[in-house]
Amino acid sequence: MNSILYPACAVAALIAFLYKLHVLRTDRSVTQLFLLGNFFLQTIVFTVSTPLVWLKVSQTVEIVNFSGLFTQGCVILITACQQVVLLSLSNDPKTAARKARPRLLALGLVLAAMITLFSMATFSHENPTDFALTKAQLYPSYLLVYLVAYGISQVDVQILCLRYSKIAPKPWLRRGLRLVGLTMPFVLTYTLCRVADVVAGQLGVSGQAWEPIAQWSVVLATVINVIGWTLPDWGRHVSTLWQALDTRRAYRELKVLHASLTAQIPEPVLPLNADAGLRARLYRRMVEIRDAQWALRHWMSPALLDSAEEACDQVGLTGSERAAAIEAALLRAAVRGKAANDRPLNHDPHPRVTDPQDLPSELRFLRQLAKAFVSSPLAAAEHRSVGVERSSKESSL
């Protein structure tokens, strides 16, 4: 499994590292530098953890299982990088340095203890696929020092992430930090699996049964970390793409409403330049709908307004959904009346039920209005109002 999962993680970390190199050309802050170090070390860890590379590295330095000490030492450094990044994000430089010093000192002592305990161990052969299991059984003190430091530091990282995600100034930074914070269950699962290895080793049994859980926990935590730490950089492109797609969708959604109204009131429609963008066309379509709606008010019957309001009460429509349904009913009746040259005796002086206060709110409402115009639950109300209006005309005659 290590021969497949770990190279995949190494590739993911390498892609993030290369992406950060590109970002570093314009932003060489402490945050970006230590994030770069984070991804570089992750690339090294999973590359060396691949069994074939593991053996080559240990053979090169002529120290049995040196790759194990090297990769786990890098994991401690990865945690240090993440802590520095989070402290730099959430504090001014002086405060961040003050808070980082004790953390880095503690992790430095952990590395020294790991090197000391590793040098005291006697390994008879390389363990590229079960190094942790072997240490748990034969050298539990080494593994416990590593696990305690790793577990506590990673919990600290997750807490910092979740805490700062509540006040981070940019949406994609908040999302990325929350995503990194979601790795805590996988980190704890991996740590508990390794602690279980130690307990099992002292009882003379192997933890091989839950080894796949430990490996998958590391892989999932790594992948989520890579996505979360890079999300603030590339997430804005997702927003841009989504906005473009949503603009196109909104333009299509308003098509039927716009065509129906301007077929009867064509005056608001003005030619646009051939190079006008979609956003400009969408804005123009919104204006033309509202202008045509205002002109059609002469064919809007007060009787229909009353019937539509009553129908909304019966079906329980409220808020903007209610307003959109009422305006759609008025507009459908006005379009029919204008086409048939059937003008009511009285008309509503104001054709709009609600007045959104900004452009995004206006667009949201017009999309609701367009949907209600095509399929509204108030058809019965319109039929009743038509009957009332006809009766009024006949009485006047």
Coordinates of C-alpha atoms in Angstrom, one line a residue:
M1 CA 0.0 0.0 0.0
N2 CA 2.9 2.4 0.8
S3 CA 4.2 2.0 -2.7
I4 CA 0.9 3.5 -4.1
L5 CA -0.5 5.9 -1.5
Y6 CA 2.8 7.6 -0.5
P7 CA 3.9 8.5 -4.0
A8 CA 0.4 9.9 -4.7
C9 CA 0.7 12.1 -1.6
A10 CA 4.2 13.2 -2.7
V11 CA 2.9 14.3 -6.1
A12 CA 0.1 16.2 -4.4
A13 CA 2.5 18.0 -2.1
L14 CA 4.9 18.7 -5.0
I15 CA 2.2 20.3 -7.0
A16 CA 1.3 22.5 -4.0
F17 CA 5.0 23.4 -3.6
L18 CA 5.4 24.4 -7.2
Y19 CA 2.3 26.5 -7.0
K20 CA 3.6 28.2 -3.9
L21 CA 6.8 28.9 -5.7
H22 CA 4.8 30.9 -8.3
V23 CA 2.9 32.8 -5.5
L24 CA 6.3 33.6 -3.9
R25 CA 7.2 35.8 -6.8
T26 CA 4.7 38.4 -5.6
D27 CA 4.4 37.6 -1.9
R28 CA 7.5 36.8 0.1
S29 CA 5.9 37.1 3.5
V30 CA 6.6 34.8 6.5
T31 CA 3.3 33.1 5.9
Q32 CA 4.2 32.2 2.3
L33 CA 7.7 31.2 3.1
F34 CA 6.7 28.8 5.8
L35 CA 3.9 27.4 3.7
L36 CA 6.4 26.7 1.0
G37 CA 8.6 24.9 3.6
N38 CA 5.5 22.9 4.7
F39 CA 4.8 21.6 1.2
F40 CA 8.5 21.0 0.5
L41 CA 8.9 18.9 3.7
Q42 CA 5.7 17.0 2.9
T43 CA 7.1 16.2 -0.6
I44 CA 10.3 14.9 1.0
V45 CA 8.4 12.8 3.7
F46 CA 6.2 10.9 1.3
T47 CA 8.9 10.5 -1.3
V48 CA 11.3 9.0 1.2
S49 CA 8.5 6.9 2.8
T50 CA 8.1 5.1 -0.5
P51 CA 9.8 1.7 0.1
L52 CA 12.2 1.8 -2.8
V53 CA 13.4 5.3 -1.9
W54 CA 13.5 4.5 1.8
L55 CA 16.0 1.7 1.2
K56 CA 18.2 3.9 -1.1
V57 CA 18.4 6.8 1.4
S58 CA 19.3 4.5 4.3
Q59 CA 21.9 2.7 2.2
T60 CA 23.4 6.0 1.1
V61 CA 24.1 7.2 4.6
E62 CA 24.8 3.6 5.8
I63 CA 22.5 3.9 8.8
V64 CA 19.8 1.2 9.1
N65 CA 16.3 2.7 9.1
F66 CA 17.8 6.2 8.9
S67 CA 14.8 7.0 6.6
G68 CA 12.5 6.5 9.5
L69 CA 14.2 9.1 11.7
F70 CA 14.5 11.4 8.8
T71 CA 10.8 11.3 7.7
Q72 CA 9.5 11.6 11.3
G73 CA 11.9 14.4 12.0
C74 CA 10.5 16.2 8.9
V75 CA 7.0 15.7 10.2
I76 CA 7.9 17.5 13.4
L77 CA 9.3 20.4 11.2
I78 CA 6.1 20.4 9.1
T79 CA 4.1 21.0 12.3
A80 CA 6.5 23.8 13.2
C81 CA 6.0 25.4 9.8
Q82 CA 2.2 25.2 10.2
Q83 CA 2.3 26.8 13.6
V84 CA 4.4 29.7 12.4
V85 CA 2.0 30.2 9.5
L86 CA -1.0 30.4 11.7
L87 CA 0.6 32.6 14.3
S88 CA 1.8 35.0 11.5
L89 CA -1.7 35.1 10.1
S90 CA -3.5 35.9 13.4
N91 CA -0.9 38.2 15.1
D92 CA 1.4 41.1 14.3
P93 CA 5.0 40.1 13.6
K94 CA 6.3 40.8 17.1
T95 CA 3.5 38.9 18.9
A96 CA 3.7 36.0 16.4
A97 CA 7.5 35.7 17.1
R98 CA 6.9 35.7 20.8
K99 CA 4.3 33.0 20.6
A100 CA 6.3 30.9 18.2
R101 CA 9.5 30.8 20.2
P102 CA 8.3 28.4 23.0
R103 CA 6.6 26.1 20.4
L104 CA 9.7 25.9 18.3
L105 CA 11.9 25.4 21.3
A106 CA 9.8 22.5 22.5
L107 CA 9.8 20.9 19.0
G108 CA 13.6 21.3 18.9
L109 CA 13.9 19.4 22.2
V110 CA 11.7 16.7 20.8
L111 CA 13.9 16.3 17.7
A112 CA 17.0 16.1 20.0
A113 CA 15.3 13.4 22.1
M114 CA 14.2 11.5 19.0
I115 CA 17.8 11.5 17.6
T116 CA 19.2 10.4 21.0
L117 CA 16.7 7.5 21.4
F118 CA 17.2 6.5 17.7
S119 CA 20.9 6.3 18.2
M120 CA 20.5 4.0 21.2
A121 CA 18.4 1.6 19.2
T122 CA 19.9 -1.4 17.3
F123 CA 18.1 -2.3 14.1
S124 CA 19.0 -5.5 12.5
H125 CA 17.4 -4.8 9.1
E126 CA 15.5 -2.1 7.2
N127 CA 11.7 -1.7 7.8
P128 CA 10.4 0.4 4.9
T129 CA 6.8 -0.9 5.2
D130 CA 6.5 -1.6 9.0
F131 CA 9.0 0.8 10.7
A132 CA 6.4 2.2 13.1
L133 CA 5.2 -1.3 14.1
T134 CA 8.8 -2.4 14.7
K135 CA 9.6 0.6 16.9
A136 CA 6.4 0.2 18.8
Q137 CA 7.4 -3.3 19.8
L138 CA 11.1 -2.9 20.3
Y139 CA 11.7 0.8 21.0
P140 CA 8.4 2.2 22.4
S141 CA 10.1 5.2 24.1
Y142 CA 11.2 6.6 20.7
L143 CA 7.8 6.3 19.2
L144 CA 6.0 7.7 22.3
V145 CA 8.1 10.8 22.2
Y146 CA 7.3 11.3 18.6
L147 CA 3.6 10.6 19.0
V148 CA 3.1 12.9 22.0
A149 CA 4.9 15.8 20.2
Y150 CA 3.1 15.1 16.9
G151 CA -0.4 14.7 18.6
I152 CA -0.1 17.8 20.8
S153 CA 1.3 20.0 18.1
Q154 CA -1.2 19.0 15.5
V155 CA -4.1 19.6 17.9
D156 CA -2.6 23.0 18.5
V157 CA -2.5 23.6 14.7
Q158 CA -6.2 22.5 14.3
I159 CA -7.3 24.8 17.2
L160 CA -5.4 27.7 15.7
C161 CA -7.0 27.1 12.3
L162 CA -10.6 26.9 13.7
R163 CA -10.1 29.9 15.9
Y164 CA -8.6 32.2 13.2
S165 CA -11.2 31.0 10.6
K166 CA -13.8 32.8 12.6
I167 CA -12.2 36.2 12.1
A168 CA -10.1 35.8 8.9
P169 CA -10.7 38.7 6.5
K170 CA -11.1 36.8 3.3
P171 CA -13.8 34.1 2.5
W172 CA -11.5 31.6 0.9
L173 CA -9.0 31.9 3.7
R174 CA -11.7 31.1 6.2
R175 CA -12.8 28.1 4.1
G176 CA -9.2 26.9 3.8
L177 CA -8.6 27.1 7.5
R178 CA -11.8 25.3 8.3
L179 CA -10.8 22.6 5.9
V180 CA -7.4 22.2 7.6
G181 CA -9.2 22.1 10.9
L182 CA -11.3 19.2 9.6
T183 CA -8.1 17.0 9.6
M184 CA -8.2 16.7 13.4
P185 CA -10.2 13.4 13.3
F186 CA -7.6 11.8 10.9
V187 CA -4.7 13.1 13.0
L188 CA -6.1 11.7 16.2
T189 CA -7.0 8.4 14.5
Y190 CA -3.4 8.0 13.3
T191 CA -2.0 8.9 16.7
L192 CA -4.3 6.5 18.5
C193 CA -3.4 3.7 16.0
R194 CA 0.3 4.2 16.8
V195 CA -0.3 4.3 20.5
A196 CA -2.2 1.1 20.1
D197 CA 0.9 -0.3 18.3
V198 CA 2.9 0.5 21.4
V199 CA 0.4 -1.3 23.7
A200 CA 0.1 -4.2 21.4
G201 CA 3.9 -4.5 21.1
Q202 CA 4.3 -4.7 24.9
L203 CA 1.7 -7.5 24.9
G204 CA 3.7 -9.4 22.3
V205 CA 1.3 -8.9 19.4
S206 CA 1.3 -6.9 16.3
G207 CA -0.8 -3.9 15.3
Q208 CA -0.9 -5.0 11.7
A209 CA -4.7 -5.4 11.8
W210 CA -5.2 -1.6 12.0
E211 CA -2.2 -0.5 10.0
P212 CA -4.3 0.3 6.9
I213 CA -6.4 2.7 9.1
A214 CA -3.3 4.5 10.2
Q215 CA -2.0 4.8 6.6
W216 CA -5.3 6.0 5.2
S217 CA -5.6 8.5 8.0
V218 CA -2.2 10.0 7.1
V219 CA -3.1 10.1 3.4
L220 CA -6.5 11.8 3.9
A221 CA -5.0 14.3 6.4
T222 CA -2.3 15.2 3.9
V223 CA -4.7 15.6 0.9
I224 CA -7.1 17.7 2.9
N225 CA -4.1 19.8 4.3
V226 CA -2.8 20.4 0.8
I227 CA -6.2 21.6 -0.4
G228 CA -6.9 23.7 2.7
W229 CA -3.5 25.5 2.7
T230 CA -3.7 26.3 -1.0
L231 CA -7.4 27.1 -1.1
P232 CA -6.9 30.9 -0.3
D233 CA -4.7 31.2 -3.4
W234 CA -6.8 29.4 -6.1
G235 CA -10.2 29.6 -4.5
R236 CA -10.8 33.1 -5.9
H237 CA -10.6 31.6 -9.4
V238 CA -13.4 29.3 -8.4
S239 CA -15.4 32.3 -7.4
T240 CA -14.7 34.0 -10.7
L241 CA -15.7 30.9 -12.7
W242 CA -18.8 30.4 -10.6
Q243 CA -19.9 34.0 -11.0
A244 CA -19.4 33.8 -14.7
L245 CA -21.5 30.6 -14.9
D246 CA -24.2 32.1 -12.6
T247 CA -24.3 35.3 -14.7
R248 CA -24.9 33.2 -17.8
R249 CA -27.6 31.2 -16.0
A250 CA -29.3 34.3 -14.8
Y251 CA -29.3 35.8 -18.3
R252 CA -31.0 32.7 -19.6
E253 CA -33.5 32.6 -16.7
L254 CA -34.7 36.2 -17.5
K255 CA -35.1 35.4 -21.2
V256 CA -38.8 34.4 -21.3
L257 CA -39.9 37.2 -18.9
H258 CA -38.0 39.8 -20.9
A259 CA -39.3 38.6 -24.3
S260 CA -42.9 38.5 -23.1
L261 CA -42.8 42.0 -21.7
T262 CA -40.9 43.7 -24.4
A263 CA -43.0 42.0 -27.1
Q264 CA -45.8 44.3 -25.8
I265 CA -43.7 47.2 -24.7
P266 CA -40.7 47.3 -27.1
E267 CA -39.6 50.9 -26.3
P268 CA -37.2 50.1 -23.4
V269 CA -35.1 47.8 -25.6
L270 CA -32.0 49.6 -26.8
P271 CA -29.2 48.3 -29.0
L272 CA -26.0 47.3 -27.4
N273 CA -22.5 47.4 -28.8
A274 CA -21.4 44.1 -30.3
D275 CA -18.5 43.9 -27.8
A276 CA -20.7 44.4 -24.8
G277 CA -20.0 41.7 -22.2
L278 CA -22.5 39.3 -20.7
R279 CA -22.7 41.3 -17.4
A280 CA -23.6 44.4 -19.3
R281 CA -26.2 42.5 -21.3
L282 CA -27.7 41.1 -18.1
Y283 CA -27.9 44.5 -16.5
R284 CA -29.6 45.9 -19.6
R285 CA -32.1 43.1 -19.6
M286 CA -32.9 43.8 -15.9
V287 CA -33.5 47.5 -16.7
E288 CA -35.7 46.7 -19.7
I289 CA -37.8 44.3 -17.7
R290 CA -38.5 46.9 -15.0
D291 CA -39.2 49.6 -17.6
A292 CA -41.7 47.4 -19.4
Q293 CA -43.2 46.4 -16.1
W294 CA -43.8 50.1 -15.3
A295 CA -45.4 50.7 -18.7
L296 CA -47.7 47.7 -18.3
R297 CA -49.2 49.0 -15.1
H298 CA -52.1 50.4 -17.1
W299 CA -53.3 46.9 -17.8
M300 CA -53.0 45.7 -14.1
S301 CA -56.2 45.3 -12.3
P302 CA -56.6 46.1 -8.6
A303 CA -59.0 43.1 -8.5
L304 CA -56.2 40.8 -9.6
L305 CA -53.9 42.3 -6.9
D306 CA -56.5 41.5 -4.2
S307 CA -57.1 38.0 -5.6
A308 CA -53.3 37.3 -5.8
E309 CA -52.8 38.4 -2.2
E310 CA -55.6 36.2 -1.1
A311 CA -54.2 33.3 -3.0
C312 CA -50.8 33.8 -1.4
D313 CA -52.3 33.7 2.0
Q314 CA -54.1 30.4 1.1
V315 CA -50.9 28.7 -0.1
G316 CA -48.7 30.2 2.6
L317 CA -46.4 32.2 0.4
T318 CA -44.3 34.8 2.3
G319 CA -41.4 37.2 1.8
S320 CA -39.8 37.6 -1.6
E321 CA -41.5 34.4 -2.9
R322 CA -44.9 36.0 -2.2
A323 CA -43.9 39.3 -3.9
A324 CA -42.6 37.5 -7.0
A325 CA -45.8 35.4 -7.3
I326 CA -48.0 38.5 -7.1
E327 CA -45.9 40.6 -9.5
A328 CA -45.9 37.6 -11.9
A329 CA -49.6 37.3 -11.8
L330 CA -50.0 41.0 -12.5
L331 CA -47.6 40.9 -15.4
R332 CA -49.2 37.9 -17.0
A333 CA -52.6 39.6 -16.9
A334 CA -51.1 42.8 -18.2
V335 CA -49.4 41.0 -21.1
R336 CA -52.7 39.3 -22.1
G337 CA -54.7 42.5 -21.7
K338 CA -52.2 44.6 -23.8
A339 CA -52.2 41.9 -26.5
A340 CA -56.0 41.9 -26.6
N341 CA -56.2 45.7 -26.2
D342 CA -58.4 44.9 -23.2
R343 CA -57.6 47.6 -20.7
P344 CA -59.2 47.5 -17.3
L345 CA -61.4 50.3 -16.0
N346 CA -59.0 50.9 -13.1
H347 CA -55.3 50.1 -12.9
D348 CA -52.8 49.8 -10.1
P349 CA -50.7 53.0 -9.9
H350 CA -47.6 51.0 -8.7
P351 CA -46.9 47.7 -10.4
R352 CA -44.2 46.5 -8.0
V353 CA -44.9 44.8 -4.7
T354 CA -41.3 45.1 -3.4
D355 CA -38.3 47.3 -4.1
P356 CA -34.9 45.5 -3.6
Q357 CA -32.3 48.0 -2.2
D358 CA -29.2 46.9 -4.2
L359 CA -28.3 45.3 -7.5
P360 CA -27.6 41.7 -6.2
S361 CA -30.9 41.7 -4.3
E362 CA -32.7 43.0 -7.5
L363 CA -31.2 40.2 -9.6
R364 CA -32.2 37.6 -7.0
F365 CA -35.8 38.9 -7.0
L366 CA -36.0 39.1 -10.8
R367 CA -34.9 35.5 -11.1
Q368 CA -37.7 34.6 -8.7
L369 CA -40.1 36.8 -10.7
A370 CA -39.0 35.1 -14.0
K371 CA -39.6 31.7 -12.5
A372 CA -43.0 32.6 -11.1
F373 CA -43.9 34.2 -14.5
V374 CA -43.5 30.9 -16.2
S375 CA -45.1 28.7 -13.5
S376 CA -47.0 30.4 -10.7
P377 CA -49.3 28.9 -8.1
L378 CA -51.7 31.8 -8.5
A379 CA -53.4 30.9 -11.8
A380 CA -56.7 30.4 -10.0
A381 CA -56.5 34.0 -8.7
E382 CA -55.9 35.3 -12.1
H383 CA -59.0 33.5 -13.5
R384 CA -61.1 34.9 -10.7
S385 CA -59.9 38.4 -11.2
V386 CA -60.6 38.2 -14.9
G387 CA -64.2 37.3 -14.1
V388 CA -64.5 40.1 -11.6
E389 CA -63.2 42.6 -14.1
R390 CA -65.5 41.4 -16.9
S391 CA -68.5 41.7 -14.6
S392 CA -67.5 45.2 -13.7
K393 CA -67.3 46.2 -17.3
E394 CA -70.6 44.6 -18.1
S395 CA -72.2 46.4 -15.1
S396 CA -70.8 49.8 -16.3
L397 CA -72.3 49.2 -19.7

